[in-house]
PDB file of C-alpha atoms in Angstrom:
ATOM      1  CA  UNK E   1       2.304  51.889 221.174  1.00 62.00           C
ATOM      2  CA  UNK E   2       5.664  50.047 220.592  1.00 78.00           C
ATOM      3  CA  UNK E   3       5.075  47.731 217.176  1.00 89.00           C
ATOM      4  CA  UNK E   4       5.236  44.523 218.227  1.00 89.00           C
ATOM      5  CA  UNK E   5       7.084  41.619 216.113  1.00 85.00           C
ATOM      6  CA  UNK E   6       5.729  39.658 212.792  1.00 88.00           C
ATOM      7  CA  UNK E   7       3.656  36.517 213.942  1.00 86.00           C
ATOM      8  CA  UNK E   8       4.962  33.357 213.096  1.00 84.00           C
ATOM      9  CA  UNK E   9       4.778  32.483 209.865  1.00 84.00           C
ATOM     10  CA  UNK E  10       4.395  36.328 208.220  1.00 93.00           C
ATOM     11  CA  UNK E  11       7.627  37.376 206.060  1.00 95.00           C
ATOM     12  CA  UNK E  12       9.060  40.355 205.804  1.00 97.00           C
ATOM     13  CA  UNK E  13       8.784  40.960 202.196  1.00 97.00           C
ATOM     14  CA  UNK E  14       5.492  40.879 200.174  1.00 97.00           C
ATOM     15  CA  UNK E  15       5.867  38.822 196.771  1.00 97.00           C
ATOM     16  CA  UNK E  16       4.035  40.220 193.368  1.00 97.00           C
ATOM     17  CA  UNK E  17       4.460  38.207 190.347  1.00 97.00           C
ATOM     18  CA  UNK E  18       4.504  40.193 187.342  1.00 97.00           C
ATOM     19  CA  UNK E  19       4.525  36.844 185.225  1.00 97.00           C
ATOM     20  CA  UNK E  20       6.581  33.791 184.520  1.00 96.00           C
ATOM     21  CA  UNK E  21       9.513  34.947 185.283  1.00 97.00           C
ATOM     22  CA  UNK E  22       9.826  38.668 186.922  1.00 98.00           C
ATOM     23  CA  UNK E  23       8.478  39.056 190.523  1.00 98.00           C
ATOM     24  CA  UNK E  24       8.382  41.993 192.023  1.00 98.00           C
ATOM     25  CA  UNK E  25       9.193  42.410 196.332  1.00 98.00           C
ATOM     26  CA  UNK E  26       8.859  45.218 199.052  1.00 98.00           C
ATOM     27  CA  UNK E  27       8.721  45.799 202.617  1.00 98.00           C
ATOM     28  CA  UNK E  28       5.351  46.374 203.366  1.00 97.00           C
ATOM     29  CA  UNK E  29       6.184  47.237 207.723  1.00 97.00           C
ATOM     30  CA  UNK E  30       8.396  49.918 206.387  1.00 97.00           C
ATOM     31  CA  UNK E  31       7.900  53.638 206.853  1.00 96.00           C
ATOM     32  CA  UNK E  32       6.627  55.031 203.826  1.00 96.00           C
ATOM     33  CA  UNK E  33       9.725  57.009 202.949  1.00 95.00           C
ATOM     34  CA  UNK E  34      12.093  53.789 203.053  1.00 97.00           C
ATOM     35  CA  UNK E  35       9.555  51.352 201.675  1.00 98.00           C
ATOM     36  CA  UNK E  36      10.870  50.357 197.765  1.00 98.00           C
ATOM     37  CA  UNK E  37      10.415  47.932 195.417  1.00 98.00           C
ATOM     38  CA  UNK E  38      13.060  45.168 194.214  1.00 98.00           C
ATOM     39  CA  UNK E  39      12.983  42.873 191.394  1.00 98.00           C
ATOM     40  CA  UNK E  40      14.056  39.559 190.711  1.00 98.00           C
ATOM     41  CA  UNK E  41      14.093  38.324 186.768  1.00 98.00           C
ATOM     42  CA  UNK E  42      14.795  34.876 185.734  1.00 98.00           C
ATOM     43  CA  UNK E  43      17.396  34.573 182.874  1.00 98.00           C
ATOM     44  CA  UNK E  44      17.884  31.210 180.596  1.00 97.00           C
ATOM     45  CA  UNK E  45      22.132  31.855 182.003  1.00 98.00           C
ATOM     46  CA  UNK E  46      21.637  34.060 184.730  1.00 98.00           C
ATOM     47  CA  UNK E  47      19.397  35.440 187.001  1.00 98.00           C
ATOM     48  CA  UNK E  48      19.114  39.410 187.739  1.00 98.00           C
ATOM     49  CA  UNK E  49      18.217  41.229 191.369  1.00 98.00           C
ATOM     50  CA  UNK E  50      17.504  44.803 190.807  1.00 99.00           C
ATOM     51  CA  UNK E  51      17.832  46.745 194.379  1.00 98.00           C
ATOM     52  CA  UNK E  52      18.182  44.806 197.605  1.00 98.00           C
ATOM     53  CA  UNK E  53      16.041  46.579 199.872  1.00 98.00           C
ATOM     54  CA  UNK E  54      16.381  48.037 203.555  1.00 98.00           C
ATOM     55  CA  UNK E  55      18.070  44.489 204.699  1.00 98.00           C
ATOM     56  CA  UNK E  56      15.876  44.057 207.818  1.00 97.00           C
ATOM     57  CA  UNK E  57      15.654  40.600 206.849  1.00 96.00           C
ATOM     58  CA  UNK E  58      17.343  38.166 204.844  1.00 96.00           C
ATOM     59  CA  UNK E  59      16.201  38.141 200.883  1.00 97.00           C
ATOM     60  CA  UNK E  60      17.971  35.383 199.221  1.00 97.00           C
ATOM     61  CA  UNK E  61      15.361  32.937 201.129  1.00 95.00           C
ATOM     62  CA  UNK E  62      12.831  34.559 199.367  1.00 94.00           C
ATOM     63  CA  UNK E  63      13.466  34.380 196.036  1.00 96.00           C
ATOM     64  CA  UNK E  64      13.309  31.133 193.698  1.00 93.00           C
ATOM     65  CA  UNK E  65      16.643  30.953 192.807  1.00 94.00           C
ATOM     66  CA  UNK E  66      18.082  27.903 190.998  1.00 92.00           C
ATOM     67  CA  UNK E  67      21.100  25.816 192.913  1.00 93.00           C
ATOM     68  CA  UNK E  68      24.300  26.512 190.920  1.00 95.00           C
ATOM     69  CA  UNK E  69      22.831  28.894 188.670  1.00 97.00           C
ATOM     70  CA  UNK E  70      24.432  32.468 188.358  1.00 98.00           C
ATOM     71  CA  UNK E  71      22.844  35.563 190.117  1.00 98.00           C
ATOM     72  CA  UNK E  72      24.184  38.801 189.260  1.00 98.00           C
ATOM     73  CA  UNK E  73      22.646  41.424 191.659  1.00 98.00           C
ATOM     74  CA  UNK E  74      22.702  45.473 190.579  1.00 99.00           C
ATOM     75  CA  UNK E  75      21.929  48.329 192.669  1.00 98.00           C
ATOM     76  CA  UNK E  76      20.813  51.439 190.909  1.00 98.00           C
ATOM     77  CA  UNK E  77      22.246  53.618 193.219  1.00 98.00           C
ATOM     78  CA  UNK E  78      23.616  53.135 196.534  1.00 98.00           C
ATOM     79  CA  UNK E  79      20.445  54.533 199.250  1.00 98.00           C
ATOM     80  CA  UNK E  80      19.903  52.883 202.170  1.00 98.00           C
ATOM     81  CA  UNK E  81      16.601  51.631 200.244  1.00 98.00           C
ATOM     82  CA  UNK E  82      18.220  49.761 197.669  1.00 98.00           C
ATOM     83  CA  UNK E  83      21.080  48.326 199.149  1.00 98.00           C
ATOM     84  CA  UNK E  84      20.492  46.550 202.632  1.00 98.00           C
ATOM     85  CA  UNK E  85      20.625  42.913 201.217  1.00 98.00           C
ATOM     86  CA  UNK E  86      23.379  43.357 198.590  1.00 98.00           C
ATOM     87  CA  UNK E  87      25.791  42.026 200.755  1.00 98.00           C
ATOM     88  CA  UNK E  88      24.080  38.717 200.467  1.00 98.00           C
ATOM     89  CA  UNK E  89      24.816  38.044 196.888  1.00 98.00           C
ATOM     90  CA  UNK E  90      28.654  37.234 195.511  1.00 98.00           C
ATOM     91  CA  UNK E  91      27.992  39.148 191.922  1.00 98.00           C
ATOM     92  CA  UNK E  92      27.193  42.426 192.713  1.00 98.00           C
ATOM     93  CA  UNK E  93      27.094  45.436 189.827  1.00 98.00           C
ATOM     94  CA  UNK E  94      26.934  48.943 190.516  1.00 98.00           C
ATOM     95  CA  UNK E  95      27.137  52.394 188.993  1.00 98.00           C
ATOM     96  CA  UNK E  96      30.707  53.605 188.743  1.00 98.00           C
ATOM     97  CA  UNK E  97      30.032  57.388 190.326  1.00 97.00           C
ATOM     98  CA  UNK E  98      29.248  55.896 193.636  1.00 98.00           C
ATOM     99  CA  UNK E  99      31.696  52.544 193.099  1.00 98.00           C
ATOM    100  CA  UNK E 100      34.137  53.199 196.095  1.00 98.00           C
ATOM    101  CA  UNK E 101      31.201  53.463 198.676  1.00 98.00           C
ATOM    102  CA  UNK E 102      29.909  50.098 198.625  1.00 98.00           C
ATOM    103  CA  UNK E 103      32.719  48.723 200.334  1.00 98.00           C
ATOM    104  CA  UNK E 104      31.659  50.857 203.535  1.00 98.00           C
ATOM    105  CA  UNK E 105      28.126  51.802 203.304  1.00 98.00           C
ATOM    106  CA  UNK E 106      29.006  55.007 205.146  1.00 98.00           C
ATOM    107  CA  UNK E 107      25.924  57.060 206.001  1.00 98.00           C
ATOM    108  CA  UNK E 108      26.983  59.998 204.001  1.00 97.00           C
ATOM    109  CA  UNK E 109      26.606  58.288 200.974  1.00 98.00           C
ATOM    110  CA  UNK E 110      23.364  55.334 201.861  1.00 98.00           C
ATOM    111  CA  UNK E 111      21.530  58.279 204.497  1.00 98.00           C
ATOM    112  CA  UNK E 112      20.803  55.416 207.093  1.00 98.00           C
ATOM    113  CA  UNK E 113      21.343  57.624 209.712  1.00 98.00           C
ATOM    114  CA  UNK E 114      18.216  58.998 208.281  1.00 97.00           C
ATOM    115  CA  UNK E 115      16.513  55.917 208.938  1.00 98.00           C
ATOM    116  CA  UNK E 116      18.080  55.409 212.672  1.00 97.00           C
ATOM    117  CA  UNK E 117      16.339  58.738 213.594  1.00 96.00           C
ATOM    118  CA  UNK E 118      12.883  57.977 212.329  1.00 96.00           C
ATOM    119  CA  UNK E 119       9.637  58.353 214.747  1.00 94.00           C
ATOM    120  CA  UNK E 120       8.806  55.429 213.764  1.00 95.00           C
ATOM    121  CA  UNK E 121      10.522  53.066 211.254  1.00 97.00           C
ATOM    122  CA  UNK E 122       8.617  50.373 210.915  1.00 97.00           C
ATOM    123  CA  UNK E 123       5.157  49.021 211.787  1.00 96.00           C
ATOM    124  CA  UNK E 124       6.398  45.547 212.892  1.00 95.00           C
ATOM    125  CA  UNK E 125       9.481  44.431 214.080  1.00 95.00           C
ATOM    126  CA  UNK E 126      12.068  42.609 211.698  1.00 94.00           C
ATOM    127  CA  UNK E 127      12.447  40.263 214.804  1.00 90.00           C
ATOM    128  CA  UNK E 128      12.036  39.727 218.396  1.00 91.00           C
ATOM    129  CA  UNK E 129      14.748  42.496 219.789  1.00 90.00           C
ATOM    130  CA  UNK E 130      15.499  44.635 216.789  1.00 94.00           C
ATOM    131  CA  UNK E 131      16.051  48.045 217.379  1.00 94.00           C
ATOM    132  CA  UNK E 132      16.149  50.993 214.628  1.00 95.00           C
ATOM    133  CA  UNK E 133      19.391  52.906 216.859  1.00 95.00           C
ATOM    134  CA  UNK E 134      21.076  49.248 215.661  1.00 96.00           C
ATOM    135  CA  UNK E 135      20.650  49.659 211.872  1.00 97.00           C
ATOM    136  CA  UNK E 136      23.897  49.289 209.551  1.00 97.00           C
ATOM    137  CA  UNK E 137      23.977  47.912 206.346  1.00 98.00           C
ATOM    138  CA  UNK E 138      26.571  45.847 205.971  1.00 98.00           C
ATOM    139  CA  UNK E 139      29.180  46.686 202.968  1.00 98.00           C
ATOM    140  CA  UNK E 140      29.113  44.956 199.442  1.00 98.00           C
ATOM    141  CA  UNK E 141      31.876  45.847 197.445  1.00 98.00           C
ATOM    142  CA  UNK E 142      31.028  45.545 193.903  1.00 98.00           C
ATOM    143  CA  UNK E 143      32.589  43.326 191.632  1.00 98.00           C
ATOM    144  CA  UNK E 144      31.705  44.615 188.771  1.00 98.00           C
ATOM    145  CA  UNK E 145      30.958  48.524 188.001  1.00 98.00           C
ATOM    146  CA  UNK E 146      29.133  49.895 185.256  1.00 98.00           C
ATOM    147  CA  UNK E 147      28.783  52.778 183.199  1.00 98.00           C
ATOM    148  CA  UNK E 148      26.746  54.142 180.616  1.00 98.00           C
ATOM    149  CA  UNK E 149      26.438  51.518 177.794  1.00 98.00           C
ATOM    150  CA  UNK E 150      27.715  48.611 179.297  1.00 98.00           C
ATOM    151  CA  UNK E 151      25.217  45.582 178.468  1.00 98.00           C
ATOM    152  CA  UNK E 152      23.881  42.630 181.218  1.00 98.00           C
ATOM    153  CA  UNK E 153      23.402  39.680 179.528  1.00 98.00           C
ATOM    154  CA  UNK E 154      20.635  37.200 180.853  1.00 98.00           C
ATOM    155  CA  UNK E 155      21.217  34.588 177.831  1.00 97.00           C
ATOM    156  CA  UNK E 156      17.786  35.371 176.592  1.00 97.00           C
ATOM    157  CA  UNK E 157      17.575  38.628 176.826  1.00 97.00           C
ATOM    158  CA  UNK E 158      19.965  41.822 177.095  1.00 98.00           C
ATOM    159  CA  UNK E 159      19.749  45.254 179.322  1.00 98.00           C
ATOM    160  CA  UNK E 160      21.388  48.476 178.635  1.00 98.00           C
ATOM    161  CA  UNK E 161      22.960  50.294 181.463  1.00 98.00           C
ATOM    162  CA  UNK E 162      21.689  54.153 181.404  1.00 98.00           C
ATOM    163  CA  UNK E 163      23.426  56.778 183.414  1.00 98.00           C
ATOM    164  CA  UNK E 164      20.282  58.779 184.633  1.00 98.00           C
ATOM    165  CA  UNK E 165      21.858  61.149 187.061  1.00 98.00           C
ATOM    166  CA  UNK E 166      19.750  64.046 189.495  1.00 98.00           C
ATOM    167  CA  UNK E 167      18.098  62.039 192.517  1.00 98.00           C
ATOM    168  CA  UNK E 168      21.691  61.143 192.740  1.00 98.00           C
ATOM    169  CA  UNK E 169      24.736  61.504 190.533  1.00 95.00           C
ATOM    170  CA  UNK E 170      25.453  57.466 190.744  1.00 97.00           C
ATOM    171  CA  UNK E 171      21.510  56.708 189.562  1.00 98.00           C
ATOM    172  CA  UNK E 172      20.948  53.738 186.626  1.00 98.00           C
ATOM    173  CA  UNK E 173      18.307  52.430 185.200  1.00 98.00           C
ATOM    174  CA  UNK E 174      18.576  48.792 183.007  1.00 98.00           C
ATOM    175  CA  UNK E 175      16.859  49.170 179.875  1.00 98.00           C
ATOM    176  CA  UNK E 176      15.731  46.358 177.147  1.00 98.00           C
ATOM    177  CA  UNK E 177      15.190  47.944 173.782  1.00 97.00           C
ATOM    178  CA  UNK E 178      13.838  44.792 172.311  1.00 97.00           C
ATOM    179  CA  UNK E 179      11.300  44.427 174.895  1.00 96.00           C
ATOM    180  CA  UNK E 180      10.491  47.880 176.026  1.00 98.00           C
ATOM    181  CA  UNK E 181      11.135  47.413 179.838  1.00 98.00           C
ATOM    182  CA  UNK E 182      12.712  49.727 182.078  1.00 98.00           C
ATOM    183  CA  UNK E 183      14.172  49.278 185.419  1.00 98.00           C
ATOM    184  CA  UNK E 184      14.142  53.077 186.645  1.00 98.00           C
ATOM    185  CA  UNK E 185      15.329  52.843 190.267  1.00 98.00           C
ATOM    186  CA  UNK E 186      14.658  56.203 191.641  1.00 98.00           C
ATOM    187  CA  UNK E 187      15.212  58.169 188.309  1.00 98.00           C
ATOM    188  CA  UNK E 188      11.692  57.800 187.761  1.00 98.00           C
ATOM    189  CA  UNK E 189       8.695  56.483 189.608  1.00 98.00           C
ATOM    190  CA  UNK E 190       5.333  57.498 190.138  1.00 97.00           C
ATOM    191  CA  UNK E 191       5.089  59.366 192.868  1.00 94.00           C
ATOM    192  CA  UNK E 192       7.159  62.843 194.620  1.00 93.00           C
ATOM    193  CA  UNK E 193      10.560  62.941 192.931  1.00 96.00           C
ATOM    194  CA  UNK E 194      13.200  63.644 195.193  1.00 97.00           C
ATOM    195  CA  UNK E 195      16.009  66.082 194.087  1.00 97.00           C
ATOM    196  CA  UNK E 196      17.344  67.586 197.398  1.00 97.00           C
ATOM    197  CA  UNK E 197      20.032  65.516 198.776  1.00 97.00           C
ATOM    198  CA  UNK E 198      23.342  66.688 198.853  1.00 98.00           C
ATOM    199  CA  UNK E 199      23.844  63.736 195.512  1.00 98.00           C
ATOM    200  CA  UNK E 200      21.182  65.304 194.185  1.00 98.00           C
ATOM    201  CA  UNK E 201      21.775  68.016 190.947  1.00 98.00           C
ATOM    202  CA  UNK E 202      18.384  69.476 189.415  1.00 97.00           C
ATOM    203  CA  UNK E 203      19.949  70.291 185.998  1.00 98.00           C
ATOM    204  CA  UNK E 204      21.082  66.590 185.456  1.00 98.00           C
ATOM    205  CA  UNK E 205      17.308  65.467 186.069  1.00 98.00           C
ATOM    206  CA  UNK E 206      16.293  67.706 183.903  1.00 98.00           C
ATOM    207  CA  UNK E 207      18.459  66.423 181.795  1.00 98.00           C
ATOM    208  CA  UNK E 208      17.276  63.259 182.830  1.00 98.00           C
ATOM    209  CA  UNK E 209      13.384  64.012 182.190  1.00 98.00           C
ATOM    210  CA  UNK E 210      14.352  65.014 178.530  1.00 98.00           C
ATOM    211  CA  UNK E 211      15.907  61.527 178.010  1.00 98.00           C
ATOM    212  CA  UNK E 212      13.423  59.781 179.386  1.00 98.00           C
ATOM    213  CA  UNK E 213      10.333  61.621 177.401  1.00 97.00           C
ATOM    214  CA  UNK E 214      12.313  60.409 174.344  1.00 97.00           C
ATOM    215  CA  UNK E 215      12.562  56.731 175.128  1.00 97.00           C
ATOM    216  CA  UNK E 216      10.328  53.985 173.775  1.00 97.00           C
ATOM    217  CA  UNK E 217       9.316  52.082 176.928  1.00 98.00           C
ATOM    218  CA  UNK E 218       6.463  49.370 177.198  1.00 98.00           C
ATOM    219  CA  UNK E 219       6.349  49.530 180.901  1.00 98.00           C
ATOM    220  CA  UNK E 220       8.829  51.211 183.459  1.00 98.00           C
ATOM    221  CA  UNK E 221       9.310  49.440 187.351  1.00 98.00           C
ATOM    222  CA  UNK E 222      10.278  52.338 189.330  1.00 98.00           C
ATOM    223  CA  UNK E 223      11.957  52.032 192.908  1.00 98.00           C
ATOM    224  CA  UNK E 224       8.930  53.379 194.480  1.00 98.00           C
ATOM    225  CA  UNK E 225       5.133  52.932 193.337  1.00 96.00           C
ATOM    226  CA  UNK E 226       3.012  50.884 190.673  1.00 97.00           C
ATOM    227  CA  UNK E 227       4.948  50.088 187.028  1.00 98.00           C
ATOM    228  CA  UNK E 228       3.273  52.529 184.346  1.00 98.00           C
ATOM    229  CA  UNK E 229       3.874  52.815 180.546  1.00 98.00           C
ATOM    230  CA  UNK E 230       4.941  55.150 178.432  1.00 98.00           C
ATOM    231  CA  UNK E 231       2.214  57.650 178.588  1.00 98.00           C
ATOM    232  CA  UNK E 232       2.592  58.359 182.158  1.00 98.00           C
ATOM    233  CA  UNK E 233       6.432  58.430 181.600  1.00 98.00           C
ATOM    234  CA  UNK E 234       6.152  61.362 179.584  1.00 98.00           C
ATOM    235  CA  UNK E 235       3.808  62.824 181.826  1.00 98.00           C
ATOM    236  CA  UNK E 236       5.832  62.741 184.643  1.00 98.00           C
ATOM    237  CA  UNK E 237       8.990  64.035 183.019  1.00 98.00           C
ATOM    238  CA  UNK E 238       7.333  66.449 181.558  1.00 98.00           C
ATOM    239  CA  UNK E 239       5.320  67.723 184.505  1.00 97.00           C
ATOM    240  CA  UNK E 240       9.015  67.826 186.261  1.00 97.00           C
ATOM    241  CA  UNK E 241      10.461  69.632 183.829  1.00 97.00           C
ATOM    242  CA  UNK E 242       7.437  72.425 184.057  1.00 96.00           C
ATOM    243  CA  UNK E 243       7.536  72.584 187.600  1.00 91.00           C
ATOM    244  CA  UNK E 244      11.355  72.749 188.155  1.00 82.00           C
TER     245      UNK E 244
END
């Protein structure tokens, strides 16, 4: 059975609010594989996107952005998964090992050609006509790259950028010492780790996993899954690092 588009009225992306100011988005008609999660937190001077999604649909509608107020949007890496909608903000911040890409998207580097040749993509259609053989994502060149160290700013609060290479050599994650939250992307989640790809290197994740089992987290938002604390971070690193 061919899916059949959203009924009027249904969005694309599901909304979670984590509280005041953090909500959390994903693509709930996705196929399992491409379905990840997205963040939008709410800064006193500027408001930060984590990930962009598939970009099926637009995403700027769905967020409660303020009129005239700053929006810096980061990808941790540049997947197909994390990237779709990027092109829709005019700050965009990236990791500097995968820097050049953005400004094509090529398939080699975002694996949407993965995506193109799925069974079946998605549950429900984007919109009346869309096709899956149609998908591109549309290039973003960043305007600002960043490296290990480098600090994002929100006014009230600060992230650090940490290079957290082995799903990919370009992954980030966007840490906040003083409040013990972690944006992962897909160094960490809770759920299969992948560590295949041709971007992918098994000795940097291990690497990785070591890091991570030594870093004081409250809770960690992962590209994929539920958020967990620090507990189950160590747990999965270390559960990695036994098994690989």
């Amino acid at each position: 059975m061919q899916p059949q588009p959203l009924p009027a009225g249904t969005p694309w992306f599901s909304k979670a609010q984590i509280d005041a100011r953090l909500s959390a988005f994903t693509e709930p008609f996705l196929n399992d594989y491409f379905r990840a999660n997205f963040y939008h937190l709410k800064g006193r001077d500027l408001d930060l996107v984590v990930d962009a999604g598939m970009g099926l649909a637009l995403l700027t509608p769905m967020l409660d952005l303020t009129p005239g107020k700053p929006v810096l949007a980061v990808a941790t890496h540049i997947h197909a998964d994390h990237v779709g909608s990027l092109f829709e903000f005019a700050e965009r911040a990236g990791p500097k090992w995968e820097a050049d890409a953005f400004a094509t998207m090529d398939d080699r580097w975002t694996f949407a050609d993965e995506f193109r040749a799925l069974y079946e993509p998605v549950s429900r259609l984007p919109h009346v006509g869309w096709k899956a053989e149609d998908y591109a994502i549309a290039p973003a060149p960043l305007t600002r790259v960043l490296d290990e160290g480098d600090r994002i700013d929100l006014g009230d609060r600060s992230f650090t950028v940490l290079h957290l290479p082995g799903h990919s050599f370009g992954c980030i994650g966007l840490y906040d010492e003083t409040d013990g939250l972690l944006f992962s992307g897909d160094a960490v989640y809770d759920d299969t780790l992948l560590d295949e790809m041709w971007c992918s290197d098994k000795d940097q994740y291990r690497a990785t996993m070591r890091r991570l089992m030594e870093l004081p987290v409250r809770v960690v938002f992962g590209g994929h899954g539920e958020p967990f604390g620090e507990a189950r971070l160590k747990e999965i690193a270390r559960d990695y690092l036994d098994l690989s």
